[in-house]
PDB file of C-alpha atoms in Angstrom:
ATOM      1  CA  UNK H 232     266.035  75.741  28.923  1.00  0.00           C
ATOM      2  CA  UNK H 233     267.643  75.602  32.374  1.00  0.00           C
ATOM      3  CA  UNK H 234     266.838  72.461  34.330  1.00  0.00           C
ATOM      4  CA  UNK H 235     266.058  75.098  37.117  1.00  0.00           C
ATOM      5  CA  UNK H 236     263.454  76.374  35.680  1.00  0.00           C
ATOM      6  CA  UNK H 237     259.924  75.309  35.366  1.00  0.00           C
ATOM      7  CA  UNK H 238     257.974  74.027  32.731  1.00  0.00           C
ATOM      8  CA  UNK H 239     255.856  77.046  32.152  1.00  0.00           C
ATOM      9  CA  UNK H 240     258.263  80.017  32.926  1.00  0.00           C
ATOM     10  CA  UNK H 241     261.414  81.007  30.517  1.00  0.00           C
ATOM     11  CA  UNK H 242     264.651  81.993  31.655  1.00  0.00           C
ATOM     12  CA  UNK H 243     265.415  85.658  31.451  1.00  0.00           C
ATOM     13  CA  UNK H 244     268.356  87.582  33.464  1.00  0.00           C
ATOM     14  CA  UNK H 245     267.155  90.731  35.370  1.00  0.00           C
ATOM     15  CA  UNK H 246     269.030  92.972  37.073  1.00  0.00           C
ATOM     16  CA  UNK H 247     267.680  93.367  41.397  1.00  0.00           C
ATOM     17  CA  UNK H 248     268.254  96.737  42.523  1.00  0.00           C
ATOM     18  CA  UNK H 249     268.040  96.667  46.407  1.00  0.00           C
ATOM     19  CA  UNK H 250     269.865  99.227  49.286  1.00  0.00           C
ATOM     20  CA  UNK H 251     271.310 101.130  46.303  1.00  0.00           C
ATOM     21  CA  UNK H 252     273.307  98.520  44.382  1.00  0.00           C
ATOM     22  CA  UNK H 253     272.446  96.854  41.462  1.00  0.00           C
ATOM     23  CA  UNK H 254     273.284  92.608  40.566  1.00  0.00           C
ATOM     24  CA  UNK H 255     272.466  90.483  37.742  1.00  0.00           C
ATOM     25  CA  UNK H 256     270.178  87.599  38.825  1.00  0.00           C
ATOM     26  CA  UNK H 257     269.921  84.888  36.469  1.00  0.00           C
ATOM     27  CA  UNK H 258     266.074  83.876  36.476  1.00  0.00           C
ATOM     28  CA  UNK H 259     262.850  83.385  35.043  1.00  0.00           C
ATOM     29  CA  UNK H 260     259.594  85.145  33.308  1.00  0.00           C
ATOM     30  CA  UNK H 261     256.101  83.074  33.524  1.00  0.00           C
ATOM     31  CA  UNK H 262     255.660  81.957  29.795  1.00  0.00           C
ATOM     32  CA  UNK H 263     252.256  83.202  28.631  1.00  0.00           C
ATOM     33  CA  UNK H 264     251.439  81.733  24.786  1.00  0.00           C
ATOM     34  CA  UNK H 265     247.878  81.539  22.657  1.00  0.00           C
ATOM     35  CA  UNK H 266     246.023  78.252  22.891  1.00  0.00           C
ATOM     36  CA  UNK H 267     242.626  77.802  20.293  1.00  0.00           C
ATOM     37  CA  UNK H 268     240.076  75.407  21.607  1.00  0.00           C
ATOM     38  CA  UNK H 269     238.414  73.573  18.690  1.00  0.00           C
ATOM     39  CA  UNK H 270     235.692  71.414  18.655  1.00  0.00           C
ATOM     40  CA  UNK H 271     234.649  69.074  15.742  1.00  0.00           C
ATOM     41  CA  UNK H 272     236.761  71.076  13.839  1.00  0.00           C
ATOM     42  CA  UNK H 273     235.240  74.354  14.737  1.00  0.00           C
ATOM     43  CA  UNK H 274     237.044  77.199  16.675  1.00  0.00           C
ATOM     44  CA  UNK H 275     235.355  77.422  20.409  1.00  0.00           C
ATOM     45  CA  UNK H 276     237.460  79.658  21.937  1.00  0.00           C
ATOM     46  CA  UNK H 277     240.912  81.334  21.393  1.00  0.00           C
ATOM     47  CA  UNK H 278     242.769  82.767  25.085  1.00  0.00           C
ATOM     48  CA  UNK H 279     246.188  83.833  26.801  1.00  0.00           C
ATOM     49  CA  UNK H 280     247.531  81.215  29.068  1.00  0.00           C
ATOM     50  CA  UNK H 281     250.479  79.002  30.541  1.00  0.00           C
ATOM     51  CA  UNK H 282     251.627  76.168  28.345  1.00  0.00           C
ATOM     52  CA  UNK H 283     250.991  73.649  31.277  1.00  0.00           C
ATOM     53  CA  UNK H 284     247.602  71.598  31.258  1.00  0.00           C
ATOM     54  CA  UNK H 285     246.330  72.416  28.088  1.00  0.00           C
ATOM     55  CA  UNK H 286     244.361  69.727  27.910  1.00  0.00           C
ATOM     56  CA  UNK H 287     242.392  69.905  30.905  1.00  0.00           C
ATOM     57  CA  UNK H 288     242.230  73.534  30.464  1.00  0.00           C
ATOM     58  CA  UNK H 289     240.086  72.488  26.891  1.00  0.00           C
ATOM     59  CA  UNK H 290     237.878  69.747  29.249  1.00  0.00           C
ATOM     60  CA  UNK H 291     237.540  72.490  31.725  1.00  0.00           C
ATOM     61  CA  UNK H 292     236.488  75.379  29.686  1.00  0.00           C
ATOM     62  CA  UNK H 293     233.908  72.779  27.426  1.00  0.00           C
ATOM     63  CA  UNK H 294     232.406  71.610  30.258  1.00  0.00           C
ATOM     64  CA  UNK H 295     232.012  75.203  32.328  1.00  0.00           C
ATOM     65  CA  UNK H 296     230.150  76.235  28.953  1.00  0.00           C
ATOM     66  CA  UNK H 297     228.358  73.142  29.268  1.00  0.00           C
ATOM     67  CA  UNK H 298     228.778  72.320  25.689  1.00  0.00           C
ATOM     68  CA  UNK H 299     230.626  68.729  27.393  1.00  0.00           C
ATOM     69  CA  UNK H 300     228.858  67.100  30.637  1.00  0.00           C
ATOM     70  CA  UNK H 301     231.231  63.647  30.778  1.00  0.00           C
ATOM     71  CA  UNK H 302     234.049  62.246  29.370  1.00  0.00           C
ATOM     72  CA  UNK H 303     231.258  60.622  27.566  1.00  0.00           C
ATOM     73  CA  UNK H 304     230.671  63.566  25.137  1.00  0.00           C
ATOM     74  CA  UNK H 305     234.626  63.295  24.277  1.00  0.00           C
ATOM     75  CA  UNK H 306     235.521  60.947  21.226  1.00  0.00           C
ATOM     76  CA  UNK H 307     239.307  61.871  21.024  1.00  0.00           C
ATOM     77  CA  UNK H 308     241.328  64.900  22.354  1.00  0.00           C
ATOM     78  CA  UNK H 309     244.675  65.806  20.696  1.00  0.00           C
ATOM     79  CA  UNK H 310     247.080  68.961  22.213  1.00  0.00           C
ATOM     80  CA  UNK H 311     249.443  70.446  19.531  1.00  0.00           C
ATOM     81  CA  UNK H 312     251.703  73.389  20.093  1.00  0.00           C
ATOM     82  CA  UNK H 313     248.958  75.785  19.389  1.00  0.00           C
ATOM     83  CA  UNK H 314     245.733  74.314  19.570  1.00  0.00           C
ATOM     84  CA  UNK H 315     243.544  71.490  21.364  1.00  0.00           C
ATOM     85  CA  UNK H 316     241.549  69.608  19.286  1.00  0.00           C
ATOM     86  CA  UNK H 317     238.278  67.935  20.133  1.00  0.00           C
ATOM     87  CA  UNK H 318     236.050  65.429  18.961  1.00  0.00           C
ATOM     88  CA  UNK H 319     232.471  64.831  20.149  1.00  0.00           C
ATOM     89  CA  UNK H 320     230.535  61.890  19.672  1.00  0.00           C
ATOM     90  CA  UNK H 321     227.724  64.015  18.525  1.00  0.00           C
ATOM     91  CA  UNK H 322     228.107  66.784  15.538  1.00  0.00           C
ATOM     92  CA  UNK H 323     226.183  69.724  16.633  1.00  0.00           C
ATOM     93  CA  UNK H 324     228.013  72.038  19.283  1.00  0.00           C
ATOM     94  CA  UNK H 325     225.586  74.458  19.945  1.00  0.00           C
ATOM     95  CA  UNK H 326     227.393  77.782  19.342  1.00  0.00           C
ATOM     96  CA  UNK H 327     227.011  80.530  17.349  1.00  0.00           C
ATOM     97  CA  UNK H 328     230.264  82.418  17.932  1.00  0.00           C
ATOM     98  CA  UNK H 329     233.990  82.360  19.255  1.00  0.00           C
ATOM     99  CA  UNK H 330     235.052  85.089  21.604  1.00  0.00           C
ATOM    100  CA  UNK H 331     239.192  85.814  22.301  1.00  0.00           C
ATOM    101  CA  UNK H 332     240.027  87.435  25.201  1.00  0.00           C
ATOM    102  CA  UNK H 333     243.343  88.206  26.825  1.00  0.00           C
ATOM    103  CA  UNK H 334     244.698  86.333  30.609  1.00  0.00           C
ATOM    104  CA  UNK H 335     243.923  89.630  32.551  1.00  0.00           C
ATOM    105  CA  UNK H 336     241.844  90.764  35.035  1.00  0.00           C
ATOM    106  CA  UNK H 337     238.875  91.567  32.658  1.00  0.00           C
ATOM    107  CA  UNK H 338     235.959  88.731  32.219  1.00  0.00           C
ATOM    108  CA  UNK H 339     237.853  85.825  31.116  1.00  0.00           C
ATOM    109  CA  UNK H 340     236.178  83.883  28.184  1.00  0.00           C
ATOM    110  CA  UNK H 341     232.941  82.635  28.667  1.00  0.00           C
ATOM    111  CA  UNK H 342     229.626  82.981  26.646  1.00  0.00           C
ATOM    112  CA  UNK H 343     226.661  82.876  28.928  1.00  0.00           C
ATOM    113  CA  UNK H 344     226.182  85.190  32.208  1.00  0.00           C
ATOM    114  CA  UNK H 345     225.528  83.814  35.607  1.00  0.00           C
ATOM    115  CA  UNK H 346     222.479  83.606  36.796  1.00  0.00           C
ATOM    116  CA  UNK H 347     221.367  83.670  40.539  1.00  0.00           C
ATOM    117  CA  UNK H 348     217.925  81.893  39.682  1.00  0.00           C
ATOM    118  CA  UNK H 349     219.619  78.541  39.326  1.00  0.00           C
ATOM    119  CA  UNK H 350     219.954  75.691  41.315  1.00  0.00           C
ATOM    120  CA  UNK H 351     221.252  75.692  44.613  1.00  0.00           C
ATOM    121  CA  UNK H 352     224.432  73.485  45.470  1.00  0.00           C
ATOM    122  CA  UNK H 353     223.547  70.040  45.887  1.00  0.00           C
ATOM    123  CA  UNK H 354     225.022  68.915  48.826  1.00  0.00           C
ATOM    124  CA  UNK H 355     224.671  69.460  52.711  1.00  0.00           C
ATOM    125  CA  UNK H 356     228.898  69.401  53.226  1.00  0.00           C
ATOM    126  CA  UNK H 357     230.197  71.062  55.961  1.00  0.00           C
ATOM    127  CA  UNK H 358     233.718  72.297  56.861  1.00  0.00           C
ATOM    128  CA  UNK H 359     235.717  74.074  59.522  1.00  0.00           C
ATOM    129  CA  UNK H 360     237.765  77.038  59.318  1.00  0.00           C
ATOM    130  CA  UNK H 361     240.932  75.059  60.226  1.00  0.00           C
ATOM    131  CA  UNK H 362     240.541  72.937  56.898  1.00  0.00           C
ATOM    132  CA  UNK H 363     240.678  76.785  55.305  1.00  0.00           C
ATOM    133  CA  UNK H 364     243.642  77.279  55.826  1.00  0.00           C
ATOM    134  CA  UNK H 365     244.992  74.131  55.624  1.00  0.00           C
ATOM    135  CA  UNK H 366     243.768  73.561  51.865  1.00  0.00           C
ATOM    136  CA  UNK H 367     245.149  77.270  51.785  1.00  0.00           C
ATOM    137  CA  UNK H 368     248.641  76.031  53.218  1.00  0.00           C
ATOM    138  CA  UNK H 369     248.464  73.453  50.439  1.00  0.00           C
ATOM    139  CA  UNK H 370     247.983  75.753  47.481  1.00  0.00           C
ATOM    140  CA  UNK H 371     250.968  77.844  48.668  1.00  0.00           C
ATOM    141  CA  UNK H 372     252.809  75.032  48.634  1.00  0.00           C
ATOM    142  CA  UNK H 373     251.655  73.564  45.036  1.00  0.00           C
ATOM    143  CA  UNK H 374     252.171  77.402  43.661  1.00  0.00           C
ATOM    144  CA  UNK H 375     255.486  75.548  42.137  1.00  0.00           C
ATOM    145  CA  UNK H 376     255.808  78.520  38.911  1.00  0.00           C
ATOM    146  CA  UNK H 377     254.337  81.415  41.086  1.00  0.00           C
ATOM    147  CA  UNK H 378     257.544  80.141  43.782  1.00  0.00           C
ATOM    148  CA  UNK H 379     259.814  80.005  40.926  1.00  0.00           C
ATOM    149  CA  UNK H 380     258.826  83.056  39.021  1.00  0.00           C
ATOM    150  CA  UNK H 381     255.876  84.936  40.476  1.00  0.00           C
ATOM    151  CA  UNK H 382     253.301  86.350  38.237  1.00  0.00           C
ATOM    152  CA  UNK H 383     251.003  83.433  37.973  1.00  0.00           C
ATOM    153  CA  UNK H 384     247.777  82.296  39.679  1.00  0.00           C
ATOM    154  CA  UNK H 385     247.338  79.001  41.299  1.00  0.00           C
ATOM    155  CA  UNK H 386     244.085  76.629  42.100  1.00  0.00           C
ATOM    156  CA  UNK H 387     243.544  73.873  44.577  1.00  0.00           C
ATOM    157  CA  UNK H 388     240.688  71.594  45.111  1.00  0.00           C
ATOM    158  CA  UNK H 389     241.001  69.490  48.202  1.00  0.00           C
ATOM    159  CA  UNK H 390     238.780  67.412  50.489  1.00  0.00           C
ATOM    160  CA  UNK H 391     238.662  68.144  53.842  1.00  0.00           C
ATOM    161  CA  UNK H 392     241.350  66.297  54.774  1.00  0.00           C
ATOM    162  CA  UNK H 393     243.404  66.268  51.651  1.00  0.00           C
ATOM    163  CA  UNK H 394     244.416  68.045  48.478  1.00  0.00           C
ATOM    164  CA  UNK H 395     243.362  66.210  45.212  1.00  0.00           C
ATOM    165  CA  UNK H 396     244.161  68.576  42.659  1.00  0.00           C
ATOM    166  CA  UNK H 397     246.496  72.151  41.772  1.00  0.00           C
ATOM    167  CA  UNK H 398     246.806  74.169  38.364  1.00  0.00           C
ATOM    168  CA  UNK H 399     248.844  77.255  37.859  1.00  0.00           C
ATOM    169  CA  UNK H 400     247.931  79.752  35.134  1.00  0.00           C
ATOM    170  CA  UNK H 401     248.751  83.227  34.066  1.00  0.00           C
ATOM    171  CA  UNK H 402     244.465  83.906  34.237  1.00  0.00           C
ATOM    172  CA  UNK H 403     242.770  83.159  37.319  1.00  0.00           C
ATOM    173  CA  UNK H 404     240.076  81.945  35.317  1.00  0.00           C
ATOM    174  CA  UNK H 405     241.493  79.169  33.627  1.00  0.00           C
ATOM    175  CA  UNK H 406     242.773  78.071  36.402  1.00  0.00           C
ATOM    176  CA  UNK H 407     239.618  76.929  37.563  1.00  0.00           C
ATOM    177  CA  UNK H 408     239.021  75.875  33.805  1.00  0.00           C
ATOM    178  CA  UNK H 409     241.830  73.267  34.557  1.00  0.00           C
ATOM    179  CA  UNK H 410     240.783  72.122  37.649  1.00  0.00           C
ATOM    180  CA  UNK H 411     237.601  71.516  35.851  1.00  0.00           C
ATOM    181  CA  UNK H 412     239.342  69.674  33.120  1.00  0.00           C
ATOM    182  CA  UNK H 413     241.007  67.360  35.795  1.00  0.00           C
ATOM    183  CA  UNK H 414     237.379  66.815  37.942  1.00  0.00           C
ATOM    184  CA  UNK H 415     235.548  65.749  34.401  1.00  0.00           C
ATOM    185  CA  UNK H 416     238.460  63.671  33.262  1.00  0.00           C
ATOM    186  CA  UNK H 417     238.718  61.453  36.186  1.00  0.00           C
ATOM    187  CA  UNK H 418     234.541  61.282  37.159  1.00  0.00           C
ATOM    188  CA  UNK H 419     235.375  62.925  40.472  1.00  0.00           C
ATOM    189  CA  UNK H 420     232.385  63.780  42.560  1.00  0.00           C
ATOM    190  CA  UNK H 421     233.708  67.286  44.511  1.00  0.00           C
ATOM    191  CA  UNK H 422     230.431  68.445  46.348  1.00  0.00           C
ATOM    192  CA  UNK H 423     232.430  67.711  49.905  1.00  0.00           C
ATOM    193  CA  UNK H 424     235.095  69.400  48.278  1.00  0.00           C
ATOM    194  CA  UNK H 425     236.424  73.132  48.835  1.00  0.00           C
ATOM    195  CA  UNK H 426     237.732  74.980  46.313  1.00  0.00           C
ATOM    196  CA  UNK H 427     241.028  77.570  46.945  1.00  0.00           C
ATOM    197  CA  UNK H 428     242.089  80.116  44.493  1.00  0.00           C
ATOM    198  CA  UNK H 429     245.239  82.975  44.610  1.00  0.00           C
ATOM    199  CA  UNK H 430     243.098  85.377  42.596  1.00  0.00           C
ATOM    200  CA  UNK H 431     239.752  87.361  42.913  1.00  0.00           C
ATOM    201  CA  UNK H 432     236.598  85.666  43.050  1.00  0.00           C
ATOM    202  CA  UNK H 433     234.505  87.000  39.890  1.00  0.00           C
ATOM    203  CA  UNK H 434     230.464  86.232  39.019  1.00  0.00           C
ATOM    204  CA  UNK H 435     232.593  84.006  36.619  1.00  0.00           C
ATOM    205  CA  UNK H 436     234.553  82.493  39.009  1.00  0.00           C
ATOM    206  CA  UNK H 437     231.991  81.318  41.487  1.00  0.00           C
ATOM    207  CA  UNK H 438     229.909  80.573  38.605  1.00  0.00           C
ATOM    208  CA  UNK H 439     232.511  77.592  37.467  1.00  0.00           C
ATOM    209  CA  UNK H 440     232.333  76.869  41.019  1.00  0.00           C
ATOM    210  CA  UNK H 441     228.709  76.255  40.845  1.00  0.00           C
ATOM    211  CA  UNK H 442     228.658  74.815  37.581  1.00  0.00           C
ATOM    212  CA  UNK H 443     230.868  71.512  39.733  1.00  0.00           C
ATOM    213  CA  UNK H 444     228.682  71.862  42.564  1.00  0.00           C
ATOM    214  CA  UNK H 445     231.445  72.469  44.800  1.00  0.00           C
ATOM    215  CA  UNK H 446     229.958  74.167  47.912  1.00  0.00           C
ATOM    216  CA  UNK H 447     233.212  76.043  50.272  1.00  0.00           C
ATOM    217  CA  UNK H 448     234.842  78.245  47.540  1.00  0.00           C
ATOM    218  CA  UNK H 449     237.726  80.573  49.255  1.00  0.00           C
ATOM    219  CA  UNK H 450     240.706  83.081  48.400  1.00  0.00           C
ATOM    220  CA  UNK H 451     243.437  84.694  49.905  1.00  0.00           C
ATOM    221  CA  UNK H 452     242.076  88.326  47.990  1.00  0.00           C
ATOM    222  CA  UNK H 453     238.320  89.453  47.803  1.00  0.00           C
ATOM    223  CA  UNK H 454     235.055  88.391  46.198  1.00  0.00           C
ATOM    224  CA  UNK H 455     233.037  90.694  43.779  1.00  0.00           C
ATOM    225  CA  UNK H 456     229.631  91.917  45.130  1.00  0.00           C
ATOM    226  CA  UNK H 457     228.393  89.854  42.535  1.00  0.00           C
ATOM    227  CA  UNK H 458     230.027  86.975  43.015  1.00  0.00           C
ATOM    228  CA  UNK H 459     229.360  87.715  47.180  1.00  0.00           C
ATOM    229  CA  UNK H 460     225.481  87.796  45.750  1.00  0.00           C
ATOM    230  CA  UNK H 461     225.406  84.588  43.422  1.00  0.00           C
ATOM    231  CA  UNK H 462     226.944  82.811  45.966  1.00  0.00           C
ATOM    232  CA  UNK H 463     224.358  83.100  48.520  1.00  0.00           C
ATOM    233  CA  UNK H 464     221.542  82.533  46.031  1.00  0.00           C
ATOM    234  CA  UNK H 465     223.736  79.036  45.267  1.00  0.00           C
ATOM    235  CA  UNK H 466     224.144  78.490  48.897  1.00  0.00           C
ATOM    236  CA  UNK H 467     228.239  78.117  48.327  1.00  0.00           C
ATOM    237  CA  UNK H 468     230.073  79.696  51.496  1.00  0.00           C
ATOM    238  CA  UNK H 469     232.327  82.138  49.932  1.00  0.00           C
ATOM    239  CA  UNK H 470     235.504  82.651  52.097  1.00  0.00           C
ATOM    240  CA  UNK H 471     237.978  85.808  51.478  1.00  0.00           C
ATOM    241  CA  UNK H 472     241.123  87.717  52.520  1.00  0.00           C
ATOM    242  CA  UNK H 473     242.654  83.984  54.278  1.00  0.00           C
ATOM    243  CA  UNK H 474     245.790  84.919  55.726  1.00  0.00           C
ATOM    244  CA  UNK H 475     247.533  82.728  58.421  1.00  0.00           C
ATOM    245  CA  UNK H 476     245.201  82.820  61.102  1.00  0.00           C
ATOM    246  CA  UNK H 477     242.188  84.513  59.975  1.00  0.00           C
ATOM    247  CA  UNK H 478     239.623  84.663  57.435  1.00  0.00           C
ATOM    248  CA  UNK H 479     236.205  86.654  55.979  1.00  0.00           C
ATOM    249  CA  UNK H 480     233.486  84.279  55.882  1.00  0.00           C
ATOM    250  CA  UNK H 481     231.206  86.760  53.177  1.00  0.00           C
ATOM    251  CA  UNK H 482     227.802  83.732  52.749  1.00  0.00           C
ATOM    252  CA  UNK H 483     226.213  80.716  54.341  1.00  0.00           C
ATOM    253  CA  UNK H 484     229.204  80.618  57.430  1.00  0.00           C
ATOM    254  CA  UNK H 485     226.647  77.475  58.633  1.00  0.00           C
ATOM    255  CA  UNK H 486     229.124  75.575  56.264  1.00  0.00           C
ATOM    256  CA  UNK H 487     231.976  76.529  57.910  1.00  0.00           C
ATOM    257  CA  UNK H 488     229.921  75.024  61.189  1.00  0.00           C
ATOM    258  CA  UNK H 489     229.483  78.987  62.136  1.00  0.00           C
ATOM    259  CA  UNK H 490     226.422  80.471  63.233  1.00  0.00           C
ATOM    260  CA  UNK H 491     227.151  84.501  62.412  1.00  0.00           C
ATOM    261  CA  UNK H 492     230.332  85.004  64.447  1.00  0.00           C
ATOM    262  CA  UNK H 493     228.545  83.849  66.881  1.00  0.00           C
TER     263      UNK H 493
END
């Protein structure tokens, strides 16, 4: 592979056609491969995504479907080419079936729905606009494959004051999955943390958002109605549309230290 490009993109030559001529550009493609998630042996979950934190993207994705709480529940974890491999202390997983879905725009994988009767965030953090776009200033900058190739989304969690983690993926989803994977693996507390994503918030997106408890979740795109409505049942200020000096504040702005545009 060429040392210019990234782990996670392939070289490729394509021709750029621009003011009527035509050159031969010698660049990259985002890789996109199959990863199965298996756990004590028994097939969780097979998806589409980049070949770049597979293993948190396995933590992640275990834990969002709560079938994992800790690194506790992990006995070993093991990444081949292909496949992540999990063993749990205890034998019973608790599922029934294994769904495959592609890294589009469609649902993502996941196997329960979101529901707007649970719990509320647990945590009274607040924010201000300016750390927005900061942590938003951040994830452009982390977007490392997206920067080299394009065609990739990109995740950031970040304190107020600081980014502590970034994942790039060719699905939104597990991007979030990964961040996940990184939050459980390390025993990181993020409920004063915001979370910023490239792509559309989902009902499944702000649901892994609420499954960590994080409270400020934000994108440069736009929410879902249902995601705009789980979100104020959770009490997570949902942010949209950040560009560099504005924002939509969609639920609960008194996080953002906001009181209704006013």
């Amino acid at each position: 592979m060429d040392a210019k490009i990234k782990r996670g993109a392939l070289p490729h030559t394509y021709i750029k056609v621009e003011r009527g001529t035509a050159e031969a550009v010698q660049g990259g493609v985002i890789e996109e491969t199959y990863l199965t998630i298996r756990a004590n042996g028994y097939t969780v979950a097979s998806m589409m995504c980049s070949p770049v934190d597979e293993e948190a993207l396995a933590l992640g994705f275990l834990y969002n479907e709560a079938i994992i709480t800790t690194m506790d529940d992990v006995k070993s974890i093991e990444v081949d080419a292909e496949c992540v491999n999990v063993l749990l202390h205890r034998r019973n997983i608790g599922l029934k079936r294994q769904m495959i879905m592609t890294s589009g725009c469609g649902a993502g994988v996941t196997f329960h729905q979101a529901n707007a009767s649970r719990y509320r965030v647990e945590t009274g953090f607040t924010t201000t606009p300016d750390a927005i776009l900061a942590r938003m200033r951040d994830l452009q900058s982390a977007a490392r494959l997206y920067n080299a190739v394009r065609g990739v989304h990109t995740a950031l969690l970040g304190t107020e004051d600081a980014p502590l983690y970034s994942t790039e993926d060719v699905g939104r989803h597990n991007t979030v999955d990964k961040i996940a994977g990184k939050v459980v693996r390390d025993g990181v507390d993020v409920r004063n943390c915001i979370l910023i994503t490239s792509g559309r918030i989902s009902s499944e997106m702000i649901s892994k958002a609420h499954r960590l408890n994080i409270p400020v979740v934000a994108s440069r795109t736009a929410p879902t109605s249902t995601a705009v409505e789980l979100a104020e049942a959770w009490e997570i200020c949902l942010v949209g549309y950040i560009r560099r000096n504005s924002m939509r504040v969609y639920t609960h702005p008194f996080r953002l230290r906001l009181d209704n545009g006013k």
